[in-house]
PDB file of C-alpha atoms in Angstrom:
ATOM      1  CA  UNK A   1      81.294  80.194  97.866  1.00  0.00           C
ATOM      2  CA  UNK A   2      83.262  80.822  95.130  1.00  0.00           C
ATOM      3  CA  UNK A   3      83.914  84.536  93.406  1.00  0.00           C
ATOM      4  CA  UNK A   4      85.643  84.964  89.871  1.00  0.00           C
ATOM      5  CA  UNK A   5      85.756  88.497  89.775  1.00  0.00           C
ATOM      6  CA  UNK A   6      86.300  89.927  86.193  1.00  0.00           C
ATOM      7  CA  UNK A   7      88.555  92.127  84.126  1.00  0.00           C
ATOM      8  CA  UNK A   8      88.631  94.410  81.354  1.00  0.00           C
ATOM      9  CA  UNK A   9      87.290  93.211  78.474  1.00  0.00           C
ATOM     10  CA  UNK A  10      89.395  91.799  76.554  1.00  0.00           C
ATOM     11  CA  UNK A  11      92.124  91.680  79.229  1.00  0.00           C
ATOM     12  CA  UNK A  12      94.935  92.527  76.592  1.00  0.00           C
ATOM     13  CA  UNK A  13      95.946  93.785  73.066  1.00  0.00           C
ATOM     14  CA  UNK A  14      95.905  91.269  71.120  1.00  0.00           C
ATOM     15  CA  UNK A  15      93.219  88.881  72.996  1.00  0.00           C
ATOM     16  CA  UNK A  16      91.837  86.427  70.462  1.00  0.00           C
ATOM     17  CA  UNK A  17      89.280  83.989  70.050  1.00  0.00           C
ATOM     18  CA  UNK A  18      91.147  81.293  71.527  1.00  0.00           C
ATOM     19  CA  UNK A  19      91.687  83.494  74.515  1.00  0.00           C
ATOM     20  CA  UNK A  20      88.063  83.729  74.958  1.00  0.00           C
ATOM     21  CA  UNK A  21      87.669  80.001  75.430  1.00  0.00           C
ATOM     22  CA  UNK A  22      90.833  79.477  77.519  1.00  0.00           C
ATOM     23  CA  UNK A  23      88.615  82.343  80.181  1.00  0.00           C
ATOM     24  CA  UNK A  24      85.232  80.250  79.259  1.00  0.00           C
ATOM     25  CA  UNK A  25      86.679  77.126  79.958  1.00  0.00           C
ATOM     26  CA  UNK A  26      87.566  78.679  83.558  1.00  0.00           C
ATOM     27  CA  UNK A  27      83.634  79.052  83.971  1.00  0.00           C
ATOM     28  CA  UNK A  28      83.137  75.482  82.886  1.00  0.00           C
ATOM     29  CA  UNK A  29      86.065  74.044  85.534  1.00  0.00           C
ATOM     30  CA  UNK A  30      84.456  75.874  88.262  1.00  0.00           C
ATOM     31  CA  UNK A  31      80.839  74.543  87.190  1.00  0.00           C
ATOM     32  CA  UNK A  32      82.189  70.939  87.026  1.00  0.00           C
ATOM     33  CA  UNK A  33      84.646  70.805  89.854  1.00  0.00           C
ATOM     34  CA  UNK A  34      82.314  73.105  92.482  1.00  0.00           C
ATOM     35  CA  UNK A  35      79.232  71.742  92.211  1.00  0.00           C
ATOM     36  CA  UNK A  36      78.291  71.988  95.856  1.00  0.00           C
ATOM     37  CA  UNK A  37      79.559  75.572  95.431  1.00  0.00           C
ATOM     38  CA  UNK A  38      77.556  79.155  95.384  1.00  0.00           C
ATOM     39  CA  UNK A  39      79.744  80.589  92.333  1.00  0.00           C
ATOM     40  CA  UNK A  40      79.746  84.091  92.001  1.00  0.00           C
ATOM     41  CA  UNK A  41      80.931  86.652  89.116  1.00  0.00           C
ATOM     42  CA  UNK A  42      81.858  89.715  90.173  1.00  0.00           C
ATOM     43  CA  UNK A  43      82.446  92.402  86.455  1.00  0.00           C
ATOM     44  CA  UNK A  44      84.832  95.025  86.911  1.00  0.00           C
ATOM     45  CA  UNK A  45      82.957  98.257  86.895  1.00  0.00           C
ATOM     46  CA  UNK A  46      82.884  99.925  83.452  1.00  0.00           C
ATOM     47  CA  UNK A  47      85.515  97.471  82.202  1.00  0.00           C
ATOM     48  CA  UNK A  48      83.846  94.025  82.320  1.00  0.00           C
ATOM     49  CA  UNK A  49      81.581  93.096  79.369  1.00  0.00           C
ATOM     50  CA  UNK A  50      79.900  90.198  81.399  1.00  0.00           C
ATOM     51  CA  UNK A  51      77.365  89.928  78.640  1.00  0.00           C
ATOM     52  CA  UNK A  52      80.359  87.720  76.619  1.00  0.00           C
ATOM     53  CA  UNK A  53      80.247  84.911  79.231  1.00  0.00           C
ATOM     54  CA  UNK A  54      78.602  81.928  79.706  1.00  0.00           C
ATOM     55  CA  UNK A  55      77.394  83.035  83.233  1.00  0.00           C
ATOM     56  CA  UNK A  56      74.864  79.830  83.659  1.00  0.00           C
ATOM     57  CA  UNK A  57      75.503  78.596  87.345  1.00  0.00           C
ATOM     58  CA  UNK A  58      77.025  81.588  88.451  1.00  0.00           C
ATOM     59  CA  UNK A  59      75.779  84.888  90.688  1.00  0.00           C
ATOM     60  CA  UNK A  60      76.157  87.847  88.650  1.00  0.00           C
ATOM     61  CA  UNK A  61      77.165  90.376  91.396  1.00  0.00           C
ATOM     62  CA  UNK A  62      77.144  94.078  90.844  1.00  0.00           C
ATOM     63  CA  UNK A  63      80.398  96.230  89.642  1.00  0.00           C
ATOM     64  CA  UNK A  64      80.051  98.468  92.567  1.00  0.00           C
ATOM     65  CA  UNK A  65      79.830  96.030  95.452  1.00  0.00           C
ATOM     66  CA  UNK A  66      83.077  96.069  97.324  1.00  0.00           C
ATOM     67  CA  UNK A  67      85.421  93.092  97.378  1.00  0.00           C
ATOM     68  CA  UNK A  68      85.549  92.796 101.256  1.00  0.00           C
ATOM     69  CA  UNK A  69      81.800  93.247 101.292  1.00  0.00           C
ATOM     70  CA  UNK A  70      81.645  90.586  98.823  1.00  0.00           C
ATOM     71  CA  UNK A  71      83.942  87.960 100.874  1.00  0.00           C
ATOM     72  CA  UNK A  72      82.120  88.717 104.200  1.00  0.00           C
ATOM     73  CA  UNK A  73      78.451  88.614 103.262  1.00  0.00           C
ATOM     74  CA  UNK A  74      78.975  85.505 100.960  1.00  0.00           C
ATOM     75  CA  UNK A  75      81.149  83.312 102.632  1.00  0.00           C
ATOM     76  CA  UNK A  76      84.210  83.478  99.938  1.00  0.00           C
ATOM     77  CA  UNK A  77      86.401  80.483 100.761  1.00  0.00           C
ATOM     78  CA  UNK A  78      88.315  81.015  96.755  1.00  0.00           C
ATOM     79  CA  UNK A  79      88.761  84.571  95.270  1.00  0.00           C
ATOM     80  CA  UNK A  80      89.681  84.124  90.979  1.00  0.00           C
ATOM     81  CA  UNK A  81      90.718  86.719  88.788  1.00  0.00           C
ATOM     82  CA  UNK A  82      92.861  87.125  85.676  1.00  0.00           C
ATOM     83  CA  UNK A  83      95.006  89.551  87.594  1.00  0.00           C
ATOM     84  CA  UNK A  84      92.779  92.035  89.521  1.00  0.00           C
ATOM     85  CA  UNK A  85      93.518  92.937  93.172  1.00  0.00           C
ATOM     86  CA  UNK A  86      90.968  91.210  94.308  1.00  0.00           C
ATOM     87  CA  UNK A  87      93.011  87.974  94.348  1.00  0.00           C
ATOM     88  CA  UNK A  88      95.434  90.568  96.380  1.00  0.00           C
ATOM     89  CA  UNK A  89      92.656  91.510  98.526  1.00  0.00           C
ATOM     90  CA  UNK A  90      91.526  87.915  99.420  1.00  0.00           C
ATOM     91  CA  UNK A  91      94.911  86.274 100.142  1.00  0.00           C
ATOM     92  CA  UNK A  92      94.823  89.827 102.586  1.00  0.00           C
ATOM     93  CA  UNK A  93      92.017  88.278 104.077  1.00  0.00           C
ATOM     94  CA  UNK A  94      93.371  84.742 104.465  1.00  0.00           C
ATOM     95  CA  UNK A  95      91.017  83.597 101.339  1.00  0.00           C
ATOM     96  CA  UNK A  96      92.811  81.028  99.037  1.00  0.00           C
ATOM     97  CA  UNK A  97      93.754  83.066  95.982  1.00  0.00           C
ATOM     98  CA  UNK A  98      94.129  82.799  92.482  1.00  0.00           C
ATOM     99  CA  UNK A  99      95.400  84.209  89.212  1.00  0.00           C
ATOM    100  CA  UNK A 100      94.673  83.503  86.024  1.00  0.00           C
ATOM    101  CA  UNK A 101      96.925  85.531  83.935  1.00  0.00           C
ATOM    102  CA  UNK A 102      99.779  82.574  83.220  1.00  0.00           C
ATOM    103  CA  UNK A 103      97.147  80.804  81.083  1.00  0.00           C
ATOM    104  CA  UNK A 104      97.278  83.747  78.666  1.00  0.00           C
ATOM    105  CA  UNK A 105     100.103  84.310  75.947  1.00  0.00           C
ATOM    106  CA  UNK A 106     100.338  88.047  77.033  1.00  0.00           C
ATOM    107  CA  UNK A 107     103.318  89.865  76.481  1.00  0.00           C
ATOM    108  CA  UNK A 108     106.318  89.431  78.641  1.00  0.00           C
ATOM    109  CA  UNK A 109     106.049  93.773  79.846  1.00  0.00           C
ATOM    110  CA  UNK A 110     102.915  93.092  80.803  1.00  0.00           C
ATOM    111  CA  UNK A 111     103.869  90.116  82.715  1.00  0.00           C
ATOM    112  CA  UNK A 112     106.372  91.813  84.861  1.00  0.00           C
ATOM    113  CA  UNK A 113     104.111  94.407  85.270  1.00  0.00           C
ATOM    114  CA  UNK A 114     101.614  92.212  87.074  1.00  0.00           C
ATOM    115  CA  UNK A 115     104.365  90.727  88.954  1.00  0.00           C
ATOM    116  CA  UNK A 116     105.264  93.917  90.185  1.00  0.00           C
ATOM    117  CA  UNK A 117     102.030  94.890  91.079  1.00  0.00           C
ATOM    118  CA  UNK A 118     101.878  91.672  92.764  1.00  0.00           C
ATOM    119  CA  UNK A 119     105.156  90.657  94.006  1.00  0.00           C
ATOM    120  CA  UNK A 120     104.123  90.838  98.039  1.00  0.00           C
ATOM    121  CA  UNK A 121     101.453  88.588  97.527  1.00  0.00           C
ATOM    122  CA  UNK A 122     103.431  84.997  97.085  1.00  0.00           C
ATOM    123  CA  UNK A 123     101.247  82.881  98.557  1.00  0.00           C
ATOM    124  CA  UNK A 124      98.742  84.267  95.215  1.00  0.00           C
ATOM    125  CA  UNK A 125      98.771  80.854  92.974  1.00  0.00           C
ATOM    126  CA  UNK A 126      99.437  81.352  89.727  1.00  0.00           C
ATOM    127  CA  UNK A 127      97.698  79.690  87.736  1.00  0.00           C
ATOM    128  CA  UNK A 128      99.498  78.227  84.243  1.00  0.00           C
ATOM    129  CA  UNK A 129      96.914  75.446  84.052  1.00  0.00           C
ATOM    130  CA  UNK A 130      93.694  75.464  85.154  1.00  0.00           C
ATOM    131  CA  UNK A 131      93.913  72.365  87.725  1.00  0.00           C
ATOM    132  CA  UNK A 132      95.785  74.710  89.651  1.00  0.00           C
ATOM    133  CA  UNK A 133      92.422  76.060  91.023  1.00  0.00           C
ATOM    134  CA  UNK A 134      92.638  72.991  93.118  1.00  0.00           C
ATOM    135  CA  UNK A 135      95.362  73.447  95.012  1.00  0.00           C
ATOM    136  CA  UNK A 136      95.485  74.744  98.212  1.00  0.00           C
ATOM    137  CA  UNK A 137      97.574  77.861  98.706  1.00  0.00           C
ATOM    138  CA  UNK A 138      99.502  78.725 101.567  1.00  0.00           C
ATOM    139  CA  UNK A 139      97.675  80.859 103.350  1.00  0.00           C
ATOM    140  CA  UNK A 140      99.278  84.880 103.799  1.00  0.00           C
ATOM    141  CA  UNK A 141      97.682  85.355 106.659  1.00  0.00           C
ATOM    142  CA  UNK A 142      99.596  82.464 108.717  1.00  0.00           C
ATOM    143  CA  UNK A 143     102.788  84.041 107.643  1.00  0.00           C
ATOM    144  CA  UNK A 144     102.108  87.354 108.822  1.00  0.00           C
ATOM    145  CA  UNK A 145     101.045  88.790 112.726  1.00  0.00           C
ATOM    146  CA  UNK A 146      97.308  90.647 112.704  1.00  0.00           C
ATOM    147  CA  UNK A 147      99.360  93.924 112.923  1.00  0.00           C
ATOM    148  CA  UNK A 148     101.408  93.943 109.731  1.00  0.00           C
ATOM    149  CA  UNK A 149      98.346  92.143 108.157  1.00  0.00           C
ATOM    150  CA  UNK A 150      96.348  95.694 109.213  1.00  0.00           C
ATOM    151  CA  UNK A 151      98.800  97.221 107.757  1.00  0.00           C
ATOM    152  CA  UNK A 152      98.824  95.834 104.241  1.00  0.00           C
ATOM    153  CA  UNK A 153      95.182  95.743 103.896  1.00  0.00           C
ATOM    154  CA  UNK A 154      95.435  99.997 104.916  1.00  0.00           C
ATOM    155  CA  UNK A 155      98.363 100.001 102.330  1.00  0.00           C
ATOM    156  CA  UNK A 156      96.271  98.100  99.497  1.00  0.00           C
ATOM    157  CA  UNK A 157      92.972  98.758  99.612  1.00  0.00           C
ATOM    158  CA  UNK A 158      92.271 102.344 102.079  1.00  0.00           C
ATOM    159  CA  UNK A 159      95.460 104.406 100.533  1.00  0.00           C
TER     160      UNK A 159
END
């Protein structure tokens, strides 16, 4: 299974129409390339207007379902978002993890704002075109001992 979990709609100032099909044609990759995939879309509660996708082949899931619930009662083997923790949350969980953000012409702040937000979670592909979904990250959770990997998960998601 496969979850693309949403953001807020539209992700920046300044998102355009060509933006819009850049994040559609993420949807169509995922339909093409997965096909033997469950694909799941997970909106961002209160922030995702899901109604603006294509959503054909995909799950809708709902906003207030949590991630790890998500990845355990589904099966995720690929967590997909355009920046959202979640990609944080599944390389936590030794989940191969992607961003989408790089695909975006978003200001360079913002950039290394994500980056900060972000900048433990290396083995997080980033994804600055959208073949990238097929590679296979290395996995965070063969770089780190079940303790520490405890203790990020109590850092990022419980604090």
């Amino acid at each position: 299974s496969i979850l693309l979990a949403g953001d807020k709609t539209p992700f920046y100032e300044g998102w355009t129409e060509k933006d819009e099909k850049t994040y559609e044609s993420v949807f169509d990759f995922l339909r093409e390339n997965f096909n033997g995939y469950k694909l799941f879309f997970k909106p961002k509660m209160g922030r995702t207007d899901a109604s603006k996708y294509n959503l054909t082949g995909f799950e809708p899931l709902p906003p207030d379902i949590s991630l790890e619930e998500v990845c355990l009662r589904h099966n995720i083997q690929k967590v997909i978002s355009i920046r959202s923790t979640s990609s944080k949350v599944g390389a936590y969980f030794g989940i191969p993890s992607y961003m989408l953000y790089p695909l975006f012409p978003i200001p360079e702040s913002f950039k290394e704002g994500i980056e900060q937000e972000h900048y433990d979670m290396r083995s997080v592909v980033r994804v600055s075109k959208i073949g990238d979904l097929l590679k296979k990250p290395k996995l965070f959770s063969n770089e780190y001992s079940f303790e520490k990997l405890a203790n990020l998960y109590w850092e990022a998601v419980v604090k």
